[in-house]
Short mmCIF file of C-alpha atoms in Angstrom, two decimals:
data_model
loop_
_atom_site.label_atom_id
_atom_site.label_comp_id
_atom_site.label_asym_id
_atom_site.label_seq_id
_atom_site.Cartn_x
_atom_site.Cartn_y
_atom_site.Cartn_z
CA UNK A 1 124.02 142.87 34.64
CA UNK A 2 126.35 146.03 35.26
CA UNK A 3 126.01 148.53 38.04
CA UNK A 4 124.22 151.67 37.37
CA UNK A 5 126.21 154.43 39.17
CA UNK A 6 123.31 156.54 40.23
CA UNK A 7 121.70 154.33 42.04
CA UNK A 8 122.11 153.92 46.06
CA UNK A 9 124.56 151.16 46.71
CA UNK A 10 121.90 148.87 48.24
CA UNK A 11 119.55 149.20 45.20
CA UNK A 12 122.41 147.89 42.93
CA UNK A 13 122.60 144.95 45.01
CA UNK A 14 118.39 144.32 44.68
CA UNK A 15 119.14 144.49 41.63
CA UNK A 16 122.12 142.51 40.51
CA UNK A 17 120.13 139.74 42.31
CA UNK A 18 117.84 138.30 40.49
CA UNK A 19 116.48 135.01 42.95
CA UNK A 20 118.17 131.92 41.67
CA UNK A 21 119.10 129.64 40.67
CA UNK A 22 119.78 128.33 44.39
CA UNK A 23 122.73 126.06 44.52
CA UNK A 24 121.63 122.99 47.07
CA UNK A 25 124.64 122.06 49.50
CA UNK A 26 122.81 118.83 50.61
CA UNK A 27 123.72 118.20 54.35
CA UNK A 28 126.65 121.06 55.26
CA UNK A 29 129.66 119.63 57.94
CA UNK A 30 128.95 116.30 56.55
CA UNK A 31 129.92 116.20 52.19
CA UNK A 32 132.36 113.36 53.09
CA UNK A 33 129.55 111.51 53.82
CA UNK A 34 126.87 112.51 50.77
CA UNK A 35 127.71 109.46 48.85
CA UNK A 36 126.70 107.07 52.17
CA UNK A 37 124.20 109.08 53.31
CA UNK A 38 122.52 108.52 49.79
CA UNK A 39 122.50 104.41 50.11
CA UNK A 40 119.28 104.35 52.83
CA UNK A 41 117.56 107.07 51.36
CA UNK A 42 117.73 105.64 47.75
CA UNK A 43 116.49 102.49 49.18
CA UNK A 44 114.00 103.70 51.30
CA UNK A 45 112.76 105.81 48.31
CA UNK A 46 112.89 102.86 46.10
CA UNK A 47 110.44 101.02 49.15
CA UNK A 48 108.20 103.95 49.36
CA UNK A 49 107.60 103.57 45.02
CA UNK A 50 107.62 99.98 45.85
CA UNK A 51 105.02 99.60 48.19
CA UNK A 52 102.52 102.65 48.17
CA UNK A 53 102.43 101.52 44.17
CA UNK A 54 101.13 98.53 45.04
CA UNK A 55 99.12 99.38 47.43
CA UNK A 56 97.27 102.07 45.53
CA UNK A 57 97.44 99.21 42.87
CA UNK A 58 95.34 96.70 45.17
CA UNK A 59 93.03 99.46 46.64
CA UNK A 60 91.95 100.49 42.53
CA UNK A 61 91.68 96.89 41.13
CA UNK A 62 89.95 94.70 43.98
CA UNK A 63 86.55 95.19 44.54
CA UNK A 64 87.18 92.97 48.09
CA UNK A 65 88.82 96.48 49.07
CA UNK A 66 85.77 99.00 48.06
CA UNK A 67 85.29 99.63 52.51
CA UNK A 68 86.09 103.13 52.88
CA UNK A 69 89.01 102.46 55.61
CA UNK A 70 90.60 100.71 52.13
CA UNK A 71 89.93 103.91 50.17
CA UNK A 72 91.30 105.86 53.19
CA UNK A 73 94.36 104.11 52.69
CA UNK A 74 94.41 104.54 49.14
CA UNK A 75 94.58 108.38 49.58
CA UNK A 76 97.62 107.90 52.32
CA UNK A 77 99.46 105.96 49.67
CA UNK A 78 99.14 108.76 46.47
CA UNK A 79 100.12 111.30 49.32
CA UNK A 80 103.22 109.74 50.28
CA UNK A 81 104.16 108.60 46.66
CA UNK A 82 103.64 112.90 46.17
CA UNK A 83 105.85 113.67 49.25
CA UNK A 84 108.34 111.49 48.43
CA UNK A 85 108.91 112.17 44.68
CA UNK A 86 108.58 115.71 44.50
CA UNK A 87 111.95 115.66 47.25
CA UNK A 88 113.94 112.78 46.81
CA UNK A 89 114.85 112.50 43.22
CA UNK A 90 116.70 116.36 43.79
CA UNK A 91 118.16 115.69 47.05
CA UNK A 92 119.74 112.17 45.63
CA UNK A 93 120.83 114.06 42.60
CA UNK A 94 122.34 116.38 45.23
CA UNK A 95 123.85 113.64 47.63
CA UNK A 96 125.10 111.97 44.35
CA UNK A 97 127.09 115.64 42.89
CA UNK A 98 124.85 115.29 40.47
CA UNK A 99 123.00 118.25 39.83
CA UNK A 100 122.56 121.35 43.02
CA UNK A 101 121.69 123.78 41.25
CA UNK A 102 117.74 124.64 41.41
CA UNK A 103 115.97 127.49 39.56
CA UNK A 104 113.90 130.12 41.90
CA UNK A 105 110.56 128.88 39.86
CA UNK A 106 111.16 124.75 40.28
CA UNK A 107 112.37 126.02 44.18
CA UNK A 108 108.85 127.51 44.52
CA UNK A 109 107.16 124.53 42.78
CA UNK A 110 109.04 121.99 45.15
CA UNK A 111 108.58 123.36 48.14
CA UNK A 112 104.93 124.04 46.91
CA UNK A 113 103.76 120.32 46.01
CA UNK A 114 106.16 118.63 48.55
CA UNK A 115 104.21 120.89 51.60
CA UNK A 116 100.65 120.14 49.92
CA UNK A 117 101.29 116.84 49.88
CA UNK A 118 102.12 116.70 53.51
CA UNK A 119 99.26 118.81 54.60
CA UNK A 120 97.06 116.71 52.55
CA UNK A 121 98.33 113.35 54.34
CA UNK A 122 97.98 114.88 57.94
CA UNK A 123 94.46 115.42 56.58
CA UNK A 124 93.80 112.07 55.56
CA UNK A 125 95.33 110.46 58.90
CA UNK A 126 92.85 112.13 60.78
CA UNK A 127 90.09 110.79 58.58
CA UNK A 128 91.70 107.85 58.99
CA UNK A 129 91.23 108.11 63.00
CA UNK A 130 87.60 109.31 62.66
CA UNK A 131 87.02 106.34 60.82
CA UNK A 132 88.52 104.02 63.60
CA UNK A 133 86.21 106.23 65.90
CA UNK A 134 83.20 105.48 64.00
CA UNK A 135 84.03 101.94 63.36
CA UNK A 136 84.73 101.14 67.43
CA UNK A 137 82.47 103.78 69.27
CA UNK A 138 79.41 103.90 66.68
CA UNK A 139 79.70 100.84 64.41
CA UNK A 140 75.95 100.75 63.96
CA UNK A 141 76.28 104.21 62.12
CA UNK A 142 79.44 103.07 60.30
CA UNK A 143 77.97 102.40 57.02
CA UNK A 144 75.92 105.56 56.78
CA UNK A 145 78.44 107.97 57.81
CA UNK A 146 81.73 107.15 55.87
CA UNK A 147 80.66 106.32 52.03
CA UNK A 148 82.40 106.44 49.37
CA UNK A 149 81.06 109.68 48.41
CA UNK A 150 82.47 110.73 52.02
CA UNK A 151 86.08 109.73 50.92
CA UNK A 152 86.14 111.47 47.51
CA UNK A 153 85.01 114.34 49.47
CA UNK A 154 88.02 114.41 52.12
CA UNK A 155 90.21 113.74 49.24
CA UNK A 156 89.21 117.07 47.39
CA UNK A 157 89.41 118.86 50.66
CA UNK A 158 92.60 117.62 51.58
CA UNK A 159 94.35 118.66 48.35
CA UNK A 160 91.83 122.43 48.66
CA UNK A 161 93.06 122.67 52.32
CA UNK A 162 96.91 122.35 51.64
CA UNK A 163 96.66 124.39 48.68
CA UNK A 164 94.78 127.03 50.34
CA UNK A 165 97.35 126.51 53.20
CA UNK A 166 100.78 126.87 50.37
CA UNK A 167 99.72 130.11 48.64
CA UNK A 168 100.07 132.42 50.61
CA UNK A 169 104.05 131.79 51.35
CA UNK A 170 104.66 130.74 47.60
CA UNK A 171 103.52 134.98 47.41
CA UNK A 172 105.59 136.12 50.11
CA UNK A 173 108.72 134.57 49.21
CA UNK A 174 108.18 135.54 45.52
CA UNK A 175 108.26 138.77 46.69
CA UNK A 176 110.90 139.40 48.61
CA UNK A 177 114.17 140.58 47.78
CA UNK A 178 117.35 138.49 46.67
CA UNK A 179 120.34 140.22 47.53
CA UNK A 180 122.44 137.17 45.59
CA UNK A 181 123.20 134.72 48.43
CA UNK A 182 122.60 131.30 46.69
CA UNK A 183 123.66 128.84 48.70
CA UNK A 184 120.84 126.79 50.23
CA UNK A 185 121.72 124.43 52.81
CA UNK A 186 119.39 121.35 52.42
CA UNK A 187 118.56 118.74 49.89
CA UNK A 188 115.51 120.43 49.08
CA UNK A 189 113.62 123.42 48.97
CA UNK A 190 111.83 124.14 52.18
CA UNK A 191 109.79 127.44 53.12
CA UNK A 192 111.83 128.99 55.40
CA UNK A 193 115.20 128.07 54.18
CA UNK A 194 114.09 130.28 50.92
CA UNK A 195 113.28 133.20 53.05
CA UNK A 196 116.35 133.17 55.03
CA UNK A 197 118.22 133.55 51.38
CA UNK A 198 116.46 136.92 50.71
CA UNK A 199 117.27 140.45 52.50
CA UNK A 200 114.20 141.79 53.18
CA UNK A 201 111.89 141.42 55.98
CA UNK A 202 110.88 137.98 56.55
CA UNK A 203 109.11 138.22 59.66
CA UNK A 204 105.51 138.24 57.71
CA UNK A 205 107.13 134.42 56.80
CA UNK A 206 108.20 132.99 60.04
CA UNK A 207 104.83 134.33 61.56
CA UNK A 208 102.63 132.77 58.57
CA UNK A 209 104.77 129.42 58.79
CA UNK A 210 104.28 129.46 62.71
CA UNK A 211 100.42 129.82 62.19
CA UNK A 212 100.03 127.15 59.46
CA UNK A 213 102.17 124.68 61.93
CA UNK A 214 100.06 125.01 64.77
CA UNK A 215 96.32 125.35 62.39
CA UNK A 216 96.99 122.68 60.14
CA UNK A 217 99.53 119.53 61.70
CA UNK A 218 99.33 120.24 65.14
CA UNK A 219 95.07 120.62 64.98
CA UNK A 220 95.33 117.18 63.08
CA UNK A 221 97.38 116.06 66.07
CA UNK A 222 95.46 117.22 68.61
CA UNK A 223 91.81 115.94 67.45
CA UNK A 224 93.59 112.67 66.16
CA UNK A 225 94.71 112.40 70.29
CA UNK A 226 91.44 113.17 71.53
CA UNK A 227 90.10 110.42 68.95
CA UNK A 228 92.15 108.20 70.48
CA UNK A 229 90.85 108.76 73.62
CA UNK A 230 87.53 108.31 73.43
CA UNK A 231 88.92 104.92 71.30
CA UNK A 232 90.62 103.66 74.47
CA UNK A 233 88.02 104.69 76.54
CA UNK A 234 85.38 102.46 74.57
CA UNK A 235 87.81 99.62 74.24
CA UNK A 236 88.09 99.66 77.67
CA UNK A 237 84.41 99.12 77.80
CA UNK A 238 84.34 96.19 75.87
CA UNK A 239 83.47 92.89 77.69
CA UNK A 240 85.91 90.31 75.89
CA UNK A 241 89.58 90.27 76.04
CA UNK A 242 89.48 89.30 72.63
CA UNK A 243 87.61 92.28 71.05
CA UNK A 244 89.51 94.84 73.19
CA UNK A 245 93.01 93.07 71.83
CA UNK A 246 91.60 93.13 68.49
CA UNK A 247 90.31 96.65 68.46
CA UNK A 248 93.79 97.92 69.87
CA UNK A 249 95.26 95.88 67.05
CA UNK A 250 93.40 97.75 64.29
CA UNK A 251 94.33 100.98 65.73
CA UNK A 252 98.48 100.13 67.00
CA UNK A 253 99.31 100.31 63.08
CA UNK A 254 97.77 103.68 62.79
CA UNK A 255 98.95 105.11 65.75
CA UNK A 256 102.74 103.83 64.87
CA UNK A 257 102.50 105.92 61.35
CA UNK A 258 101.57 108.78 63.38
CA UNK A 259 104.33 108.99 65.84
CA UNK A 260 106.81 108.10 62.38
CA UNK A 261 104.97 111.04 60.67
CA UNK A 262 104.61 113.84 63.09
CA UNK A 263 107.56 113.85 65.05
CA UNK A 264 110.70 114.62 62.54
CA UNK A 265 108.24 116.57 60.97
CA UNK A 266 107.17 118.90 63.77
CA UNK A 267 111.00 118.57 64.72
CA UNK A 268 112.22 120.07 61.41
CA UNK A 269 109.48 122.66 60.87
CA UNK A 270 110.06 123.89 64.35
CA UNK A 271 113.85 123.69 64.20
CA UNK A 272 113.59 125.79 61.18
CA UNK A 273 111.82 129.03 63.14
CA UNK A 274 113.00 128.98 66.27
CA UNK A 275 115.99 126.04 66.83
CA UNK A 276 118.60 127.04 63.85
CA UNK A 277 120.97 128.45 66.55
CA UNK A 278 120.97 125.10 68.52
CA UNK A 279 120.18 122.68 66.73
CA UNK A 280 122.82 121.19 64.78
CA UNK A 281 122.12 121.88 60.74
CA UNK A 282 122.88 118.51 59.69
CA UNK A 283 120.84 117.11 62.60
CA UNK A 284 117.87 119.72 61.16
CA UNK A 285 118.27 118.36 57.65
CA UNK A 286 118.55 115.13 58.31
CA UNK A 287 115.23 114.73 59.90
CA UNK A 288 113.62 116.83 57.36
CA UNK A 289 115.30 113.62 55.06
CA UNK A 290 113.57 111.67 57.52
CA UNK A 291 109.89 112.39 57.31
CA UNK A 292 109.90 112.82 53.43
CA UNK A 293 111.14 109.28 53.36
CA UNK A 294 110.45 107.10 56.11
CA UNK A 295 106.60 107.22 56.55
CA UNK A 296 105.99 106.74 53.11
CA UNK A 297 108.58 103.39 53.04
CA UNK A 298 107.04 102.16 56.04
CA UNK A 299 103.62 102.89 55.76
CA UNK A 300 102.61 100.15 52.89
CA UNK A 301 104.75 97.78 55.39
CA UNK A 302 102.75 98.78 58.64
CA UNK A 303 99.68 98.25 57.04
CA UNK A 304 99.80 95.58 55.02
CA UNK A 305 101.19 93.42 58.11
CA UNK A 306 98.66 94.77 60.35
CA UNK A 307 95.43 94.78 57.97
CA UNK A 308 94.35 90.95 57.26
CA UNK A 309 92.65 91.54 54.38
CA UNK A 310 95.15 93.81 52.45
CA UNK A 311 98.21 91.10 53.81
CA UNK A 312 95.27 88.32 52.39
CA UNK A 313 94.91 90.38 48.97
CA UNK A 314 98.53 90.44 48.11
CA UNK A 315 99.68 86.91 49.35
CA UNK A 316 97.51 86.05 46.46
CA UNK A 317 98.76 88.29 44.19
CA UNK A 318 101.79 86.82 44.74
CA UNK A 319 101.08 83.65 44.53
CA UNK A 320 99.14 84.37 41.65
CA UNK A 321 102.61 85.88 40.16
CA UNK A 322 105.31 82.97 40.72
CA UNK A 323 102.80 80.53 39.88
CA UNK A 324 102.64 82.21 36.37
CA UNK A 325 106.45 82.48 36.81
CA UNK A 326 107.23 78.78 37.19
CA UNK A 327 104.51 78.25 34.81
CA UNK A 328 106.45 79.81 32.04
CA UNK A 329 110.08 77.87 32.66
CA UNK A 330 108.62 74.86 33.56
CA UNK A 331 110.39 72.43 31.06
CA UNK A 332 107.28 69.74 31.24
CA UNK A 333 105.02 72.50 29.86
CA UNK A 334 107.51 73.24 26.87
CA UNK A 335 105.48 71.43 23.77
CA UNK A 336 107.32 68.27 22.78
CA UNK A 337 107.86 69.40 18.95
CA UNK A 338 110.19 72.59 20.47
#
């Protein structure tokens, strides 16, 4: 586009900008390192796919796994296979010189799903701790008050709630204006590292993105403590050693996804508003790696170690599997006239 001459100098810069495409610079101070950088997050991507797969696998197929605290985990595993994919594929192609360059509209749509998704699994863990509540503190009232019916419902308003949550921002940054800075550095798209690319005023942004921090994860936080609490405070209650151990073992593998999930993640969103003049950017971007990748690799591990009947379900499956395996090159099963 050419410069019209009678426009104001700052005008011709609005608009010989048109927003994107973004160029992604992956993890700035550290490109010497992109290529080894990219080895755990491929394979903790490649876990995450792995396990939450077969997870959501077991959780649709078994009938033994119809208990809502089953279904509950069902909807944590299609939220972090969402997080997950909708970030890592770009930022390996990134890591990998690959591909860095990201159109404003796929930008918009990234940052869009990848934030949904996350709102959407906060949401679910704190079903996920109302339904330890429930089982522990009222168990005679457990099988009226979370259905099935209940879970489809916190499903749909999960996904309404983060979308509801995502809208607004996707509007403010769409219209703002570019003034042709391209260069975003992260892997990914996030919300605020799109804003800080345009030249207009973004306070409406970092106030919005503030609000929807504290309303939306830390609330989840908050009521999934005070859960927690009255959890330990019943378990405490309990005459037998044995069914306080084994209550606080049905809850340690939810609490340990919680710290994994909340803390980069409350780290990075934080970093990005008020932190980006002391905290390190690769130390920023790297955690923001960390909490699109890391809960959903470990999360299928956490629980299917720490919930029997899930580890039960797929030590079968397994077995089920190599038994068809040897079945099929087991040379006394080959018929004699081959």
């Amino acid at each position: 586009m050419e410069l019209d001459p009678s426009l104001p100098a700052v005008n011709q810069t609005v608009l010989v900008s048109a927003p994107g495409p973004f160029v992604l610079l992956g993890v700035p101070g550290l490109e010497a390192l992109h290529a080894w950088l990219s080895v755990p997050v491929c394979l903790l991507y490649m876990a995450a796919l792995v396990g939450n797969v077969l997870l959501l696998g077991l959780v649709a197929v078994d009938k033994a796994l119809r208990a809502p605290m089953y279904q509950l985990l069902g909807l944590l595993a299609a939220a972090d296979l969402i997080l997950a994919t909708s970030t890592v594929p770009k930022a390996l192609a990134v890591l990998w010189g690959l591909s860095d360059e990201i159109s404003f509209g796929a930008c918009l749509a990234q940052l869009f799903v990848a934030h949904v998704a996350f709102i959407a699994e906060s949401s679910v863990l704190l079903a996920m701790a109302v339904d330890r509540y429930v089982a522990i503190c009222q168990p005679l009232r457990y099988g009226a008050l979370l259905t099935q019916r209940v879970v489809g419902m916190v499903a749909i308003a999960a996904v309404a709630r983060g979308s509801c949550v995502m809208v607004p921002p996707v509007v403010l940054l769409q219209r703002l204006p570019y003034c042709g800075q391209r260069a975003l550095p992260h892997t990914y798209c996030e919300h605020m590292g799109v804003a800080r690319l345009a030249c207009g005023d973004t306070r409406p942004n970092i106030w919005y993105g503030l609000a929807t921090t504290l309303l939306s994860p830390c609330l989840d936080l908050g009521l999934i403590g005070a859960s927690y609490v009255l959890i330990l405070r019943a378990v405490c209650r309990l005459p037998s050693h044995g069914a306080r151990y084994k209550a606080l073992g049905t809850c340690g593998a939810h609490a340990s996804v919680i710290v994994l999930f909340y803390t980069p993640a409350l780290f990075s969103f934080l970093a990005h508003r008020f932190g980006h003049h002391t905290v390190p950017g690769h130390i920023h971007i790297l955690l923001a790696n960390l909490y699109v990748v890391v809960p959903p690799a470990l999360n299928p591990v956490v629980y299917g170690v720490r919930t029997q009947q899930i580890a039960q379900r797929l030590r079968h499956l397994l077995q089920l599997f190599w038994a068809g395996a040897v079945r099929k090159v087991d040379p006394e099963r080959v018929s004699p006239q081959e």
